Amino acid sequence: MPIYEFECEQCGERFEELVAADAAAPACAACGSEHTRRLLSSVSPPGRQPRGAGVRSDESRRREREAARQDRLASSRKKRAAGEKP
Ligand SMILES: [Zn+2]
């Protein structure tokens, strides 16, 4: 279930609630008023992110980490072959 951010029209309190997409707005966490509205928040729950730049950059970061690891392995192997201490 996605997390939505709500704002109370009564007291201005903002709070986050786990609710179904078509559920009614929950009562205010601070004053109990039912006059709350869902905010268009930037919170993107996992699994609902669009496939795009974020996914690609995650993948490229992973490749960079793997490449760096291979570099370290290769250089430590070279050092050992040359008889140096790491
Ligand atoms: Zn309130």
PDB file of N, CA and C and ligand atoms in Angstrom:
ATOM      1  N   MET A   1       0.848  -1.201   0.000  1.00  0.00           N
ATOM      2  CA  MET A   1       0.000   0.000   0.000  1.00  0.00           C
ATOM      3  C   MET A   1       0.880   1.246   0.000  1.00  0.00           C
ATOM      4  N   PRO A   2       0.518   2.204  -0.782  1.00  0.00           N
ATOM      5  CA  PRO A   2       1.364   3.414  -0.855  1.00  0.00           C
ATOM      6  C   PRO A   2       1.170   4.334   0.339  1.00  0.00           C
ATOM      7  N   ILE A   3       2.183   5.107   0.614  1.00  0.00           N
ATOM      8  CA  ILE A   3       2.091   6.125   1.662  1.00  0.00           C
ATOM      9  C   ILE A   3       1.693   7.443   1.010  1.00  0.00           C
ATOM     10  N   TYR A   4       0.658   8.051   1.553  1.00  0.00           N
ATOM     11  CA  TYR A   4       0.261   9.363   1.068  1.00  0.00           C
ATOM     12  C   TYR A   4       0.440  10.375   2.175  1.00  0.00           C
ATOM     13  N   GLU A   5       0.693  11.607   1.764  1.00  0.00           N
ATOM     14  CA  GLU A   5       0.809  12.681   2.731  1.00  0.00           C
ATOM     15  C   GLU A   5      -0.511  13.443   2.745  1.00  0.00           C
ATOM     16  N   PHE A   6      -0.996  13.729   3.937  1.00  0.00           N
ATOM     17  CA  PHE A   6      -2.249  14.449   4.086  1.00  0.00           C
ATOM     18  C   PHE A   6      -2.021  15.747   4.834  1.00  0.00           C
ATOM     19  N   GLU A   7      -2.889  16.698   4.541  1.00  0.00           N
ATOM     20  CA  GLU A   7      -2.841  17.954   5.289  1.00  0.00           C
ATOM     21  C   GLU A   7      -4.226  18.206   5.869  1.00  0.00           C
ATOM     22  N   CYS A   8      -4.244  18.567   7.131  1.00  0.00           N
ATOM     23  CA  CYS A   8      -5.509  18.863   7.796  1.00  0.00           C
ATOM     24  C   CYS A   8      -5.928  20.287   7.460  1.00  0.00           C
ATOM     25  N   GLU A   9      -7.180  20.438   7.018  1.00  0.00           N
ATOM     26  CA  GLU A   9      -7.658  21.784   6.700  1.00  0.00           C
ATOM     27  C   GLU A   9      -8.076  22.521   7.960  1.00  0.00           C
ATOM     28  N   GLN A  10      -8.180  21.784   9.039  1.00  0.00           N
ATOM     29  CA  GLN A  10      -8.614  22.366  10.306  1.00  0.00           C
ATOM     30  C   GLN A  10      -7.440  23.009  11.037  1.00  0.00           C
ATOM     31  N   CYS A  11      -6.361  22.246  11.180  1.00  0.00           N
ATOM     32  CA  CYS A  11      -5.235  22.749  11.984  1.00  0.00           C
ATOM     33  C   CYS A  11      -3.927  22.842  11.187  1.00  0.00           C
ATOM     34  N   GLY A  12      -3.945  22.381   9.948  1.00  0.00           N
ATOM     35  CA  GLY A  12      -2.750  22.502   9.134  1.00  0.00           C
ATOM     36  C   GLY A  12      -1.736  21.398   9.348  1.00  0.00           C
ATOM     37  N   GLU A  13      -2.060  20.462  10.207  1.00  0.00           N
ATOM     38  CA  GLU A  13      -1.142  19.354  10.472  1.00  0.00           C
ATOM     39  C   GLU A  13      -0.909  18.554   9.187  1.00  0.00           C
ATOM     40  N   ARG A  14       0.337  18.171   9.008  1.00  0.00           N
ATOM     41  CA  ARG A  14       0.660  17.277   7.884  1.00  0.00           C
ATOM     42  C   ARG A  14       1.094  15.929   8.437  1.00  0.00           C
ATOM     43  N   PHE A  15       0.585  14.895   7.845  1.00  0.00           N
ATOM     44  CA  PHE A  15       0.953  13.567   8.314  1.00  0.00           C
ATOM     45  C   PHE A  15       0.897  12.592   7.154  1.00  0.00           C
ATOM     46  N   GLU A  16       1.583  11.471   7.336  1.00  0.00           N
ATOM     47  CA  GLU A  16       1.613  10.456   6.297  1.00  0.00           C
ATOM     48  C   GLU A  16       0.819   9.248   6.751  1.00  0.00           C
ATOM     49  N   GLU A  17       0.081   8.669   5.824  1.00  0.00           N
ATOM     50  CA  GLU A  17      -0.720   7.499   6.147  1.00  0.00           C
ATOM     51  C   GLU A  17      -0.583   6.465   5.034  1.00  0.00           C
ATOM     52  N   LEU A  18      -0.581   5.225   5.467  1.00  0.00           N
ATOM     53  CA  LEU A  18      -0.635   4.127   4.503  1.00  0.00           C
ATOM     54  C   LEU A  18      -2.093   3.876   4.180  1.00  0.00           C
ATOM     55  N   VAL A  19      -2.513   4.216   2.991  1.00  0.00           N
ATOM     56  CA  VAL A  19      -3.920   4.011   2.640  1.00  0.00           C
ATOM     57  C   VAL A  19      -4.022   3.463   1.223  1.00  0.00           C
ATOM     58  N   ALA A  20      -5.124   2.814   0.949  1.00  0.00           N
ATOM     59  CA  ALA A  20      -5.394   2.380  -0.416  1.00  0.00           C
ATOM     60  C   ALA A  20      -5.651   3.617  -1.264  1.00  0.00           C
ATOM     61  N   ALA A  21      -5.338   3.480  -2.547  1.00  0.00           N
ATOM     62  CA  ALA A  21      -5.415   4.643  -3.434  1.00  0.00           C
ATOM     63  C   ALA A  21      -6.828   5.226  -3.482  1.00  0.00           C
ATOM     64  N   ASP A  22      -7.842   4.381  -3.340  1.00  0.00           N
ATOM     65  CA  ASP A  22      -9.211   4.883  -3.469  1.00  0.00           C
ATOM     66  C   ASP A  22      -9.904   5.051  -2.121  1.00  0.00           C
ATOM     67  N   ALA A  23      -9.138   4.943  -1.037  1.00  0.00           N
ATOM     68  CA  ALA A  23      -9.730   5.077   0.294  1.00  0.00           C
ATOM     69  C   ALA A  23     -10.022   6.539   0.601  1.00  0.00           C
ATOM     70  N   ALA A  24     -10.958   6.747   1.521  1.00  0.00           N
ATOM     71  CA  ALA A  24     -11.248   8.104   1.969  1.00  0.00           C
ATOM     72  C   ALA A  24     -10.079   8.621   2.781  1.00  0.00           C
ATOM     73  N   ALA A  25      -9.952   9.949   2.833  1.00  0.00           N
ATOM     74  CA  ALA A  25      -8.862  10.529   3.613  1.00  0.00           C
ATOM     75  C   ALA A  25      -9.055  10.197   5.084  1.00  0.00           C
ATOM     76  N   PRO A  26      -7.964   9.871   5.762  1.00  0.00           N
ATOM     77  CA  PRO A  26      -8.064   9.539   7.185  1.00  0.00           C
ATOM     78  C   PRO A  26      -8.259  10.796   8.023  1.00  0.00           C
ATOM     79  N   ALA A  27      -8.685  10.609   9.255  1.00  0.00           N
ATOM     80  CA  ALA A  27      -8.843  11.745  10.160  1.00  0.00           C
ATOM     81  C   ALA A  27      -7.474  12.296  10.530  1.00  0.00           C
ATOM     82  N   CYS A  28      -7.460  13.579  10.859  1.00  0.00           N
ATOM     83  CA  CYS A  28      -6.221  14.247  11.226  1.00  0.00           C
ATOM     84  C   CYS A  28      -5.571  13.568  12.430  1.00  0.00           C
ATOM     85  N   ALA A  29      -4.264  13.390  12.338  1.00  0.00           N
ATOM     86  CA  ALA A  29      -3.539  12.729  13.424  1.00  0.00           C
ATOM     87  C   ALA A  29      -3.435  13.631  14.651  1.00  0.00           C
ATOM     88  N   ALA A  30      -3.550  14.938  14.450  1.00  0.00           N
ATOM     89  CA  ALA A  30      -3.359  15.867  15.567  1.00  0.00           C
ATOM     90  C   ALA A  30      -4.678  16.265  16.224  1.00  0.00           C
ATOM     91  N   CYS A  31      -5.693  16.641  15.417  1.00  0.00           N
ATOM     92  CA  CYS A  31      -6.926  17.167  16.017  1.00  0.00           C
ATOM     93  C   CYS A  31      -8.127  16.268  15.774  1.00  0.00           C
ATOM     94  N   GLY A  32      -7.960  15.235  14.957  1.00  0.00           N
ATOM     95  CA  GLY A  32      -9.060  14.302  14.744  1.00  0.00           C
ATOM     96  C   GLY A  32     -10.068  14.762  13.707  1.00  0.00           C
ATOM     97  N   SER A  33      -9.847  15.931  13.118  1.00  0.00           N
ATOM     98  CA  SER A  33     -10.761  16.424  12.105  1.00  0.00           C
ATOM     99  C   SER A  33     -10.747  15.525  10.880  1.00  0.00           C
ATOM    100  N   GLU A  34     -11.904  15.380  10.260  1.00  0.00           N
ATOM    101  CA  GLU A  34     -11.957  14.572   9.045  1.00  0.00           C
ATOM    102  C   GLU A  34     -11.761  15.428   7.802  1.00  0.00           C
ATOM    103  N   HIS A  35     -11.556  16.711   8.002  1.00  0.00           N
ATOM    104  CA  HIS A  35     -11.315  17.594   6.858  1.00  0.00           C
ATOM    105  C   HIS A  35      -9.837  17.588   6.499  1.00  0.00           C
ATOM    106  N   THR A  36      -9.424  16.471   5.930  1.00  0.00           N
ATOM    107  CA  THR A  36      -8.034  16.357   5.506  1.00  0.00           C
ATOM    108  C   THR A  36      -8.025  16.153   4.005  1.00  0.00           C
ATOM    109  N   ARG A  37      -6.944  16.555   3.400  1.00  0.00           N
ATOM    110  CA  ARG A  37      -6.850  16.316   1.959  1.00  0.00           C
ATOM    111  C   ARG A  37      -5.503  15.718   1.629  1.00  0.00           C
ATOM    112  N   ARG A  38      -5.516  14.926   0.598  1.00  0.00           N
ATOM    113  CA  ARG A  38      -4.281  14.250   0.200  1.00  0.00           C
ATOM    114  C   ARG A  38      -3.410  15.219  -0.576  1.00  0.00           C
ATOM    115  N   LEU A  39      -2.160  15.261  -0.229  1.00  0.00           N
ATOM    116  CA  LEU A  39      -1.226  16.128  -0.944  1.00  0.00           C
ATOM    117  C   LEU A  39      -0.569  15.347  -2.072  1.00  0.00           C
ATOM    118  N   LEU A  40      -0.250  16.088  -3.105  1.00  0.00           N
ATOM    119  CA  LEU A  40       0.549  15.480  -4.170  1.00  0.00           C
ATOM    120  C   LEU A  40       1.983  15.528  -3.694  1.00  0.00           C
ATOM    121  N   SER A  41       2.406  14.467  -3.056  1.00  0.00           N
ATOM    122  CA  SER A  41       3.744  14.475  -2.460  1.00  0.00           C
ATOM    123  C   SER A  41       4.743  13.847  -3.411  1.00  0.00           C
ATOM    124  N   SER A  42       5.999  14.108  -3.099  1.00  0.00           N
ATOM    125  CA  SER A  42       7.056  13.573  -3.948  1.00  0.00           C
ATOM    126  C   SER A  42       7.488  12.186  -3.490  1.00  0.00           C
ATOM    127  N   VAL A  43       6.800  11.675  -2.467  1.00  0.00           N
ATOM    128  CA  VAL A  43       7.146  10.347  -1.984  1.00  0.00           C
ATOM    129  C   VAL A  43       6.803   9.311  -3.048  1.00  0.00           C
ATOM    130  N   SER A  44       7.796   8.554  -3.469  1.00  0.00           N
ATOM    131  CA  SER A  44       7.546   7.502  -4.448  1.00  0.00           C
ATOM    132  C   SER A  44       7.775   6.156  -3.790  1.00  0.00           C
ATOM    133  N   PRO A  45       6.717   5.498  -3.431  1.00  0.00           N
ATOM    134  CA  PRO A  45       6.889   4.189  -2.785  1.00  0.00           C
ATOM    135  C   PRO A  45       7.568   3.208  -3.731  1.00  0.00           C
ATOM    136  N   PRO A  46       8.328   2.281  -3.180  1.00  0.00           N
ATOM    137  CA  PRO A  46       9.006   1.289  -4.025  1.00  0.00           C
ATOM    138  C   PRO A  46       8.003   0.541  -4.889  1.00  0.00           C
ATOM    139  N   GLY A  47       8.397   0.248  -6.096  1.00  0.00           N
ATOM    140  CA  GLY A  47       7.508  -0.489  -6.979  1.00  0.00           C
ATOM    141  C   GLY A  47       6.593   0.395  -7.785  1.00  0.00           C
ATOM    142  N   ARG A  48       6.554   1.701  -7.445  1.00  0.00           N
ATOM    143  CA  ARG A  48       5.691   2.596  -8.204  1.00  0.00           C
ATOM    144  C   ARG A  48       6.510   3.631  -8.969  1.00  0.00           C
ATOM    145  N   GLN A  49       7.820   3.489  -8.916  1.00  0.00           N
ATOM    146  CA  GLN A  49       8.650   4.433  -9.646  1.00  0.00           C
ATOM    147  C   GLN A  49       8.587   4.114 -11.129  1.00  0.00           C
ATOM    148  N   PRO A  50       8.521   5.150 -11.926  1.00  0.00           N
ATOM    149  CA  PRO A  50       8.523   4.907 -13.367  1.00  0.00           C
ATOM    150  C   PRO A  50       9.850   4.329 -13.812  1.00  0.00           C
ATOM    151  N   ARG A  51       9.782   3.467 -14.781  1.00  0.00           N
ATOM    152  CA  ARG A  51      11.023   2.971 -15.342  1.00  0.00           C
ATOM    153  C   ARG A  51      11.659   4.111 -16.120  1.00  0.00           C
ATOM    154  N   GLY A  52      12.887   4.417 -15.809  1.00  0.00           N
ATOM    155  CA  GLY A  52      13.492   5.552 -16.498  1.00  0.00           C
ATOM    156  C   GLY A  52      14.854   5.865 -15.949  1.00  0.00           C
ATOM    157  N   ALA A  53      15.115   7.150 -15.829  1.00  0.00           N
ATOM    158  CA  ALA A  53      16.448   7.610 -15.463  1.00  0.00           C
ATOM    159  C   ALA A  53      16.905   7.008 -14.135  1.00  0.00           C
ATOM    160  N   GLY A  54      16.006   6.964 -13.144  1.00  0.00           N
ATOM    161  CA  GLY A  54      16.391   6.431 -11.843  1.00  0.00           C
ATOM    162  C   GLY A  54      16.874   5.006 -11.946  1.00  0.00           C
ATOM    163  N   VAL A  55      16.146   4.198 -12.692  1.00  0.00           N
ATOM    164  CA  VAL A  55      16.501   2.793 -12.833  1.00  0.00           C
ATOM    165  C   VAL A  55      17.845   2.665 -13.540  1.00  0.00           C
ATOM    166  N   ARG A  56      18.012   3.445 -14.589  1.00  0.00           N
ATOM    167  CA  ARG A  56      19.274   3.362 -15.331  1.00  0.00           C
ATOM    168  C   ARG A  56      20.446   3.804 -14.470  1.00  0.00           C
ATOM    169  N   SER A  57      20.268   4.876 -13.663  1.00  0.00           N
ATOM    170  CA  SER A  57      21.414   5.355 -12.889  1.00  0.00           C
ATOM    171  C   SER A  57      21.758   4.357 -11.777  1.00  0.00           C
ATOM    172  N   ASP A  58      20.737   3.697 -11.217  1.00  0.00           N
ATOM    173  CA  ASP A  58      21.031   2.641 -10.251  1.00  0.00           C
ATOM    174  C   ASP A  58      21.899   1.576 -10.883  1.00  0.00           C
ATOM    175  N   GLU A  59      21.517   1.176 -12.086  1.00  0.00           N
ATOM    176  CA  GLU A  59      22.249   0.123 -12.783  1.00  0.00           C
ATOM    177  C   GLU A  59      23.672   0.583 -13.097  1.00  0.00           C
ATOM    178  N   SER A  60      23.840   1.834 -13.515  1.00  0.00           N
ATOM    179  CA  SER A  60      25.195   2.286 -13.858  1.00  0.00           C
ATOM    180  C   SER A  60      26.040   2.446 -12.601  1.00  0.00           C
ATOM    181  N   ARG A  61      25.399   2.868 -11.469  1.00  0.00           N
ATOM    182  CA  ARG A  61      26.164   2.938 -10.221  1.00  0.00           C
ATOM    183  C   ARG A  61      26.647   1.553  -9.822  1.00  0.00           C
ATOM    184  N   ARG A  62      25.790   0.550  -9.998  1.00  0.00           N
ATOM    185  CA  ARG A  62      26.172  -0.804  -9.634  1.00  0.00           C
ATOM    186  C   ARG A  62      27.360  -1.262 -10.481  1.00  0.00           C
ATOM    187  N   ARG A  63      27.299  -0.921 -11.784  1.00  0.00           N
ATOM    188  CA  ARG A  63      28.403  -1.312 -12.668  1.00  0.00           C
ATOM    189  C   ARG A  63      29.693  -0.609 -12.259  1.00  0.00           C
ATOM    190  N   GLU A  64      29.573   0.673 -11.876  1.00  0.00           N
ATOM    191  CA  GLU A  64      30.780   1.399 -11.450  1.00  0.00           C
ATOM    192  C   GLU A  64      31.393   0.761 -10.216  1.00  0.00           C
ATOM    193  N   ARG A  65      30.530   0.410  -9.250  1.00  0.00           N
ATOM    194  CA  ARG A  65      31.052  -0.233  -8.038  1.00  0.00           C
ATOM    195  C   ARG A  65      31.770  -1.532  -8.387  1.00  0.00           C
ATOM    196  N   GLU A  66      31.154  -2.311  -9.253  1.00  0.00           N
ATOM    197  CA  GLU A  66      31.741  -3.597  -9.634  1.00  0.00           C
ATOM    198  C   GLU A  66      33.076  -3.382 -10.350  1.00  0.00           C
ATOM    199  N   ALA A  67      33.134  -2.377 -11.212  1.00  0.00           N
ATOM    200  CA  ALA A  67      34.382  -2.081 -11.919  1.00  0.00           C
ATOM    201  C   ALA A  67      35.470  -1.662 -10.934  1.00  0.00           C
ATOM    202  N   ALA A  68      35.089  -0.840  -9.942  1.00  0.00           N
ATOM    203  CA  ALA A  68      36.069  -0.399  -8.941  1.00  0.00           C
ATOM    204  C   ALA A  68      36.576  -1.593  -8.143  1.00  0.00           C
ATOM    205  N   ARG A  69      35.676  -2.514  -7.831  1.00  0.00           N
ATOM    206  CA  ARG A  69      36.083  -3.691  -7.067  1.00  0.00           C
ATOM    207  C   ARG A  69      37.074  -4.530  -7.886  1.00  0.00           C
ATOM    208  N   GLN A  70      36.776  -4.692  -9.158  1.00  0.00           N
ATOM    209  CA  GLN A  70      37.672  -5.463 -10.013  1.00  0.00           C
ATOM    210  C   GLN A  70      39.039  -4.785 -10.112  1.00  0.00           C
ATOM    211  N   ASP A  71      39.021  -3.443 -10.182  1.00  0.00           N
ATOM    212  CA  ASP A  71      40.290  -2.702 -10.224  1.00  0.00           C
ATOM    213  C   ASP A  71      41.119  -2.982  -8.988  1.00  0.00           C
ATOM    214  N   ARG A  72      40.460  -2.899  -7.800  1.00  0.00           N
ATOM    215  CA  ARG A  72      41.201  -3.129  -6.562  1.00  0.00           C
ATOM    216  C   ARG A  72      41.775  -4.541  -6.530  1.00  0.00           C
ATOM    217  N   LEU A  73      40.968  -5.512  -6.935  1.00  0.00           N
ATOM    218  CA  LEU A  73      41.433  -6.890  -6.958  1.00  0.00           C
ATOM    219  C   LEU A  73      42.645  -7.038  -7.867  1.00  0.00           C
ATOM    220  N   ALA A  74      42.532  -6.455  -9.042  1.00  0.00           N
ATOM    221  CA  ALA A  74      43.614  -6.581 -10.015  1.00  0.00           C
ATOM    222  C   ALA A  74      44.888  -5.937  -9.483  1.00  0.00           C
ATOM    223  N   SER A  75      44.756  -4.750  -8.860  1.00  0.00           N
ATOM    224  CA  SER A  75      45.972  -4.074  -8.390  1.00  0.00           C
ATOM    225  C   SER A  75      46.563  -4.804  -7.188  1.00  0.00           C
ATOM    226  N   SER A  76      45.717  -5.403  -6.327  1.00  0.00           N
ATOM    227  CA  SER A  76      46.309  -6.124  -5.202  1.00  0.00           C
ATOM    228  C   SER A  76      46.971  -7.409  -5.688  1.00  0.00           C
ATOM    229  N   ARG A  77      46.428  -7.989  -6.726  1.00  0.00           N
ATOM    230  CA  ARG A  77      47.086  -9.176  -7.289  1.00  0.00           C
ATOM    231  C   ARG A  77      48.451  -8.799  -7.872  1.00  0.00           C
ATOM    232  N   LYS A  78      48.471  -7.649  -8.539  1.00  0.00           N
ATOM    233  CA  LYS A  78      49.734  -7.199  -9.126  1.00  0.00           C
ATOM    234  C   LYS A  78      50.773  -6.955  -8.035  1.00  0.00           C
ATOM    235  N   LYS A  79      50.329  -6.294  -6.943  1.00  0.00           N
ATOM    236  CA  LYS A  79      51.255  -6.016  -5.847  1.00  0.00           C
ATOM    237  C   LYS A  79      51.813  -7.319  -5.276  1.00  0.00           C
ATOM    238  N   ARG A  80      50.900  -8.289  -5.084  1.00  0.00           N
ATOM    239  CA  ARG A  80      51.361  -9.554  -4.524  1.00  0.00           C
ATOM    240  C   ARG A  80      52.364 -10.228  -5.469  1.00  0.00           C
ATOM    241  N   ALA A  81      52.053 -10.152  -6.757  1.00  0.00           N
ATOM    242  CA  ALA A  81      52.963 -10.765  -7.737  1.00  0.00           C
ATOM    243  C   ALA A  81      54.320 -10.100  -7.710  1.00  0.00           C
ATOM    244  N   ALA A  82      54.319  -8.764  -7.412  1.00  0.00           N
ATOM    245  CA  ALA A  82      55.588  -8.048  -7.367  1.00  0.00           C
ATOM    246  C   ALA A  82      56.282  -8.214  -6.024  1.00  0.00           C
ATOM    247  N   GLY A  83      55.645  -8.934  -5.094  1.00  0.00           N
ATOM    248  CA  GLY A  83      56.267  -9.181  -3.814  1.00  0.00           C
ATOM    249  C   GLY A  83      56.085  -8.044  -2.812  1.00  0.00           C
ATOM    250  N   GLU A  84      55.178  -7.107  -3.121  1.00  0.00           N
ATOM    251  CA  GLU A  84      54.939  -6.020  -2.179  1.00  0.00           C
ATOM    252  C   GLU A  84      53.909  -6.414  -1.155  1.00  0.00           C
ATOM    253  N   LYS A  85      53.969  -5.768  -0.005  1.00  0.00           N
ATOM    254  CA  LYS A  85      52.898  -5.976   0.980  1.00  0.00           C
ATOM    255  C   LYS A  85      51.763  -5.018   0.647  1.00  0.00           C
ATOM    256  N   PRO A  86      50.526  -5.462   0.812  1.00  0.00           N
ATOM    257  CA  PRO A  86      49.391  -4.615   0.470  1.00  0.00           C
ATOM    258  C   PRO A  86      49.327  -3.352   1.332  1.00  0.00           C
TER     259      PRO A  86
HETATM  260 ZN    ZN B   1      -5.990  18.681  12.376  1.00  0.00          ZN
END
